[in-house]
JSON list of C-alpha atoms in Angstrom, two decimals:
[
{"chain": "A", "resi": 383, "resn": "UNK", "atom": "CA", "xyz": [-67.91, -66.15, -12.15]},
{"chain": "A", "resi": 384, "resn": "UNK", "atom": "CA", "xyz": [-65.90, -64.14, -14.69]},
{"chain": "A", "resi": 385, "resn": "UNK", "atom": "CA", "xyz": [-64.07, -61.20, -13.11]},
{"chain": "A", "resi": 386, "resn": "UNK", "atom": "CA", "xyz": [-62.70, -59.92, -16.44]},
{"chain": "A", "resi": 387, "resn": "UNK", "atom": "CA", "xyz": [-58.95, -60.09, -15.83]},
{"chain": "A", "resi": 388, "resn": "UNK", "atom": "CA", "xyz": [-56.83, -58.58, -18.63]},
{"chain": "A", "resi": 389, "resn": "UNK", "atom": "CA", "xyz": [-54.22, -61.31, -18.93]},
{"chain": "A", "resi": 390, "resn": "UNK", "atom": "CA", "xyz": [-53.81, -65.02, -18.42]},
{"chain": "A", "resi": 391, "resn": "UNK", "atom": "CA", "xyz": [-52.57, -66.16, -15.03]},
{"chain": "A", "resi": 392, "resn": "UNK", "atom": "CA", "xyz": [-49.13, -67.65, -14.42]},
{"chain": "A", "resi": 393, "resn": "UNK", "atom": "CA", "xyz": [-49.13, -71.11, -12.82]},
{"chain": "A", "resi": 394, "resn": "UNK", "atom": "CA", "xyz": [-48.30, -69.88, -9.31]},
{"chain": "A", "resi": 395, "resn": "UNK", "atom": "CA", "xyz": [-51.05, -67.27, -9.54]},
{"chain": "A", "resi": 396, "resn": "UNK", "atom": "CA", "xyz": [-53.67, -69.95, -10.21]},
{"chain": "A", "resi": 397, "resn": "UNK", "atom": "CA", "xyz": [-53.54, -71.10, -6.57]},
{"chain": "A", "resi": 398, "resn": "UNK", "atom": "CA", "xyz": [-54.00, -67.53, -5.32]},
{"chain": "A", "resi": 399, "resn": "UNK", "atom": "CA", "xyz": [-56.92, -67.05, -7.68]},
{"chain": "A", "resi": 400, "resn": "UNK", "atom": "CA", "xyz": [-58.47, -70.29, -6.46]},
{"chain": "A", "resi": 401, "resn": "UNK", "atom": "CA", "xyz": [-58.22, -69.12, -2.81]},
{"chain": "A", "resi": 402, "resn": "UNK", "atom": "CA", "xyz": [-59.70, -65.73, -3.76]},
{"chain": "A", "resi": 403, "resn": "UNK", "atom": "CA", "xyz": [-62.63, -67.35, -5.55]},
{"chain": "A", "resi": 404, "resn": "UNK", "atom": "CA", "xyz": [-63.27, -69.67, -2.58]},
{"chain": "A", "resi": 405, "resn": "UNK", "atom": "CA", "xyz": [-63.39, -66.66, -0.24]},
{"chain": "A", "resi": 406, "resn": "UNK", "atom": "CA", "xyz": [-65.69, -64.74, -2.57]},
{"chain": "A", "resi": 407, "resn": "UNK", "atom": "CA", "xyz": [-68.00, -67.71, -2.98]},
{"chain": "A", "resi": 408, "resn": "UNK", "atom": "CA", "xyz": [-68.22, -68.27, 0.78]},
{"chain": "A", "resi": 409, "resn": "UNK", "atom": "CA", "xyz": [-69.48, -64.74, 1.47]},
{"chain": "A", "resi": 410, "resn": "UNK", "atom": "CA", "xyz": [-73.12, -64.23, 2.31]},
{"chain": "A", "resi": 411, "resn": "UNK", "atom": "CA", "xyz": [-74.20, -60.85, 0.97]},
{"chain": "A", "resi": 412, "resn": "UNK", "atom": "CA", "xyz": [-77.39, -59.18, 1.99]},
{"chain": "A", "resi": 413, "resn": "UNK", "atom": "CA", "xyz": [-79.09, -56.90, -0.48]},
{"chain": "A", "resi": 414, "resn": "UNK", "atom": "CA", "xyz": [-81.41, -55.50, 2.19]},
{"chain": "A", "resi": 415, "resn": "UNK", "atom": "CA", "xyz": [-78.77, -53.76, 4.35]},
{"chain": "A", "resi": 416, "resn": "UNK", "atom": "CA", "xyz": [-76.50, -50.83, 3.55]},
{"chain": "A", "resi": 417, "resn": "UNK", "atom": "CA", "xyz": [-72.76, -51.26, 3.08]},
{"chain": "A", "resi": 418, "resn": "UNK", "atom": "CA", "xyz": [-70.53, -50.35, 6.01]},
{"chain": "A", "resi": 419, "resn": "UNK", "atom": "CA", "xyz": [-66.83, -50.14, 6.77]},
{"chain": "A", "resi": 420, "resn": "UNK", "atom": "CA", "xyz": [-65.16, -52.00, 9.59]},
{"chain": "A", "resi": 421, "resn": "UNK", "atom": "CA", "xyz": [-61.54, -52.13, 10.75]},
{"chain": "A", "resi": 422, "resn": "UNK", "atom": "CA", "xyz": [-60.92, -55.80, 11.50]},
{"chain": "A", "resi": 423, "resn": "UNK", "atom": "CA", "xyz": [-57.72, -55.43, 13.59]},
{"chain": "A", "resi": 424, "resn": "UNK", "atom": "CA", "xyz": [-59.60, -53.41, 16.25]},
{"chain": "A", "resi": 425, "resn": "UNK", "atom": "CA", "xyz": [-61.94, -55.17, 18.68]},
{"chain": "A", "resi": 426, "resn": "UNK", "atom": "CA", "xyz": [-64.62, -52.51, 18.26]},
{"chain": "A", "resi": 427, "resn": "UNK", "atom": "CA", "xyz": [-64.16, -52.59, 14.44]},
{"chain": "A", "resi": 428, "resn": "UNK", "atom": "CA", "xyz": [-63.39, -48.83, 14.40]},
{"chain": "A", "resi": 429, "resn": "UNK", "atom": "CA", "xyz": [-60.16, -47.49, 12.93]},
{"chain": "A", "resi": 430, "resn": "UNK", "atom": "CA", "xyz": [-57.69, -45.83, 15.29]},
{"chain": "A", "resi": 431, "resn": "UNK", "atom": "CA", "xyz": [-54.07, -44.81, 14.87]},
{"chain": "A", "resi": 432, "resn": "UNK", "atom": "CA", "xyz": [-53.16, -47.00, 17.83]},
{"chain": "A", "resi": 433, "resn": "UNK", "atom": "CA", "xyz": [-54.66, -50.13, 16.23]},
{"chain": "A", "resi": 434, "resn": "UNK", "atom": "CA", "xyz": [-52.88, -49.34, 12.97]},
{"chain": "A", "resi": 435, "resn": "UNK", "atom": "CA", "xyz": [-49.58, -48.83, 14.80]},
{"chain": "A", "resi": 436, "resn": "UNK", "atom": "CA", "xyz": [-49.96, -52.16, 16.62]},
{"chain": "A", "resi": 437, "resn": "UNK", "atom": "CA", "xyz": [-50.65, -53.83, 13.29]},
{"chain": "A", "resi": 438, "resn": "UNK", "atom": "CA", "xyz": [-47.43, -52.43, 11.81]},
{"chain": "A", "resi": 439, "resn": "UNK", "atom": "CA", "xyz": [-45.24, -53.52, 14.73]},
{"chain": "A", "resi": 440, "resn": "UNK", "atom": "CA", "xyz": [-43.58, -56.90, 14.35]},
{"chain": "A", "resi": 441, "resn": "UNK", "atom": "CA", "xyz": [-45.58, -59.49, 16.20]},
{"chain": "A", "resi": 442, "resn": "UNK", "atom": "CA", "xyz": [-43.84, -60.79, 19.28]},
{"chain": "A", "resi": 443, "resn": "UNK", "atom": "CA", "xyz": [-46.89, -62.36, 20.81]},
{"chain": "A", "resi": 444, "resn": "UNK", "atom": "CA", "xyz": [-46.18, -65.91, 21.83]},
{"chain": "A", "resi": 445, "resn": "UNK", "atom": "CA", "xyz": [-42.44, -65.61, 21.27]},
{"chain": "A", "resi": 446, "resn": "UNK", "atom": "CA", "xyz": [-41.51, -65.00, 24.94]},
{"chain": "A", "resi": 447, "resn": "UNK", "atom": "CA", "xyz": [-42.93, -67.56, 27.38]},
{"chain": "A", "resi": 448, "resn": "UNK", "atom": "CA", "xyz": [-43.89, -64.93, 29.98]},
{"chain": "A", "resi": 449, "resn": "UNK", "atom": "CA", "xyz": [-46.12, -67.20, 32.05]},
{"chain": "A", "resi": 450, "resn": "UNK", "atom": "CA", "xyz": [-43.38, -69.82, 32.27]},
{"chain": "A", "resi": 451, "resn": "UNK", "atom": "CA", "xyz": [-40.85, -67.26, 33.47]},
{"chain": "A", "resi": 452, "resn": "UNK", "atom": "CA", "xyz": [-42.78, -64.74, 35.57]},
{"chain": "A", "resi": 453, "resn": "UNK", "atom": "CA", "xyz": [-45.57, -67.01, 36.81]},
{"chain": "A", "resi": 454, "resn": "UNK", "atom": "CA", "xyz": [-43.35, -69.50, 38.63]},
{"chain": "A", "resi": 455, "resn": "UNK", "atom": "CA", "xyz": [-42.20, -69.85, 42.22]},
{"chain": "A", "resi": 456, "resn": "UNK", "atom": "CA", "xyz": [-38.64, -68.99, 41.20]},
{"chain": "A", "resi": 457, "resn": "UNK", "atom": "CA", "xyz": [-37.14, -65.93, 42.87]},
{"chain": "A", "resi": 458, "resn": "UNK", "atom": "CA", "xyz": [-37.72, -62.68, 40.99]},
{"chain": "A", "resi": 459, "resn": "UNK", "atom": "CA", "xyz": [-34.01, -62.19, 40.33]},
{"chain": "A", "resi": 460, "resn": "UNK", "atom": "CA", "xyz": [-33.82, -65.60, 38.63]},
{"chain": "A", "resi": 461, "resn": "UNK", "atom": "CA", "xyz": [-36.83, -64.73, 36.45]},
{"chain": "A", "resi": 462, "resn": "UNK", "atom": "CA", "xyz": [-35.20, -61.41, 35.63]},
{"chain": "A", "resi": 463, "resn": "UNK", "atom": "CA", "xyz": [-31.95, -63.08, 34.52]},
{"chain": "A", "resi": 464, "resn": "UNK", "atom": "CA", "xyz": [-33.86, -65.51, 32.29]},
{"chain": "A", "resi": 465, "resn": "UNK", "atom": "CA", "xyz": [-35.84, -62.61, 30.81]},
{"chain": "A", "resi": 466, "resn": "UNK", "atom": "CA", "xyz": [-32.67, -60.54, 30.23]},
{"chain": "A", "resi": 467, "resn": "UNK", "atom": "CA", "xyz": [-30.91, -63.53, 28.66]},
{"chain": "A", "resi": 468, "resn": "UNK", "atom": "CA", "xyz": [-33.84, -64.03, 26.29]},
{"chain": "A", "resi": 469, "resn": "UNK", "atom": "CA", "xyz": [-33.61, -60.38, 25.25]},
{"chain": "A", "resi": 470, "resn": "UNK", "atom": "CA", "xyz": [-29.80, -60.71, 24.98]},
{"chain": "A", "resi": 471, "resn": "UNK", "atom": "CA", "xyz": [-29.33, -57.84, 27.43]},
{"chain": "A", "resi": 472, "resn": "UNK", "atom": "CA", "xyz": [-26.99, -59.53, 29.91]},
{"chain": "A", "resi": 473, "resn": "UNK", "atom": "CA", "xyz": [-23.58, -57.86, 30.30]},
{"chain": "A", "resi": 474, "resn": "UNK", "atom": "CA", "xyz": [-21.62, -60.40, 28.28]},
{"chain": "A", "resi": 475, "resn": "UNK", "atom": "CA", "xyz": [-18.67, -59.63, 26.03]},
{"chain": "A", "resi": 476, "resn": "UNK", "atom": "CA", "xyz": [-20.80, -59.17, 22.93]},
{"chain": "A", "resi": 477, "resn": "UNK", "atom": "CA", "xyz": [-23.23, -56.73, 24.59]},
{"chain": "A", "resi": 478, "resn": "UNK", "atom": "CA", "xyz": [-20.48, -54.80, 26.39]},
{"chain": "A", "resi": 479, "resn": "UNK", "atom": "CA", "xyz": [-18.56, -54.50, 23.12]},
{"chain": "A", "resi": 480, "resn": "UNK", "atom": "CA", "xyz": [-21.65, -53.01, 21.45]},
{"chain": "A", "resi": 481, "resn": "UNK", "atom": "CA", "xyz": [-21.63, -50.41, 24.22]},
{"chain": "A", "resi": 482, "resn": "UNK", "atom": "CA", "xyz": [-17.97, -49.72, 23.39]},
{"chain": "A", "resi": 483, "resn": "UNK", "atom": "CA", "xyz": [-16.58, -51.10, 26.65]},
{"chain": "A", "resi": 484, "resn": "UNK", "atom": "CA", "xyz": [-13.13, -52.72, 26.77]},
{"chain": "A", "resi": 485, "resn": "UNK", "atom": "CA", "xyz": [-13.46, -56.33, 27.86]},
{"chain": "A", "resi": 486, "resn": "UNK", "atom": "CA", "xyz": [-11.50, -59.59, 27.42]},
{"chain": "A", "resi": 487, "resn": "UNK", "atom": "CA", "xyz": [-12.59, -61.57, 24.38]},
{"chain": "A", "resi": 488, "resn": "UNK", "atom": "CA", "xyz": [-12.45, -65.17, 25.50]},
{"chain": "A", "resi": 489, "resn": "UNK", "atom": "CA", "xyz": [-15.12, -67.44, 26.95]},
{"chain": "A", "resi": 490, "resn": "UNK", "atom": "CA", "xyz": [-13.62, -69.64, 29.66]},
{"chain": "A", "resi": 491, "resn": "UNK", "atom": "CA", "xyz": [-16.31, -72.32, 29.26]},
{"chain": "A", "resi": 492, "resn": "UNK", "atom": "CA", "xyz": [-16.12, -73.11, 25.57]},
{"chain": "A", "resi": 493, "resn": "UNK", "atom": "CA", "xyz": [-12.81, -71.44, 24.59]},
{"chain": "A", "resi": 494, "resn": "UNK", "atom": "CA", "xyz": [-14.53, -69.49, 21.84]},
{"chain": "A", "resi": 495, "resn": "UNK", "atom": "CA", "xyz": [-13.45, -66.00, 20.91]},
{"chain": "A", "resi": 496, "resn": "UNK", "atom": "CA", "xyz": [-16.30, -64.22, 22.67]},
{"chain": "A", "resi": 497, "resn": "UNK", "atom": "CA", "xyz": [-18.82, -64.92, 25.42]},
{"chain": "A", "resi": 498, "resn": "UNK", "atom": "CA", "xyz": [-22.50, -64.69, 24.53]},
{"chain": "A", "resi": 499, "resn": "UNK", "atom": "CA", "xyz": [-25.78, -65.11, 26.41]},
{"chain": "A", "resi": 500, "resn": "UNK", "atom": "CA", "xyz": [-25.88, -68.68, 25.11]},
{"chain": "A", "resi": 501, "resn": "UNK", "atom": "CA", "xyz": [-22.68, -69.46, 27.01]},
{"chain": "A", "resi": 502, "resn": "UNK", "atom": "CA", "xyz": [-24.22, -68.26, 30.27]},
{"chain": "A", "resi": 503, "resn": "UNK", "atom": "CA", "xyz": [-27.27, -70.47, 29.91]},
{"chain": "A", "resi": 504, "resn": "UNK", "atom": "CA", "xyz": [-25.32, -73.73, 29.43]}
]
């Protein structure tokens, strides 16, 4: 299939062209039905601003093990501390300093210059 490109492809573009051609060749087109538009990110295939907004947000799905933290028999306050530590929202020296609070700058556990959430989870 000749698509009539205006210039020769660079080496690294050849792989992309090969993948494009494989996708085009794998399509089954029907000449009997009319063309239609569908928005793939939405479950109902209809465009909405909400589905577009969700698409633009950075994906955090699968990054936080929610079931492992919230779905256990651990007390809620323990789950909350693990969740806050994951989000780096515990009141450690680095977070308090970002909030412009005056705090000592030394970690007593590792003798580093500042205490972080990583120090608390040791």
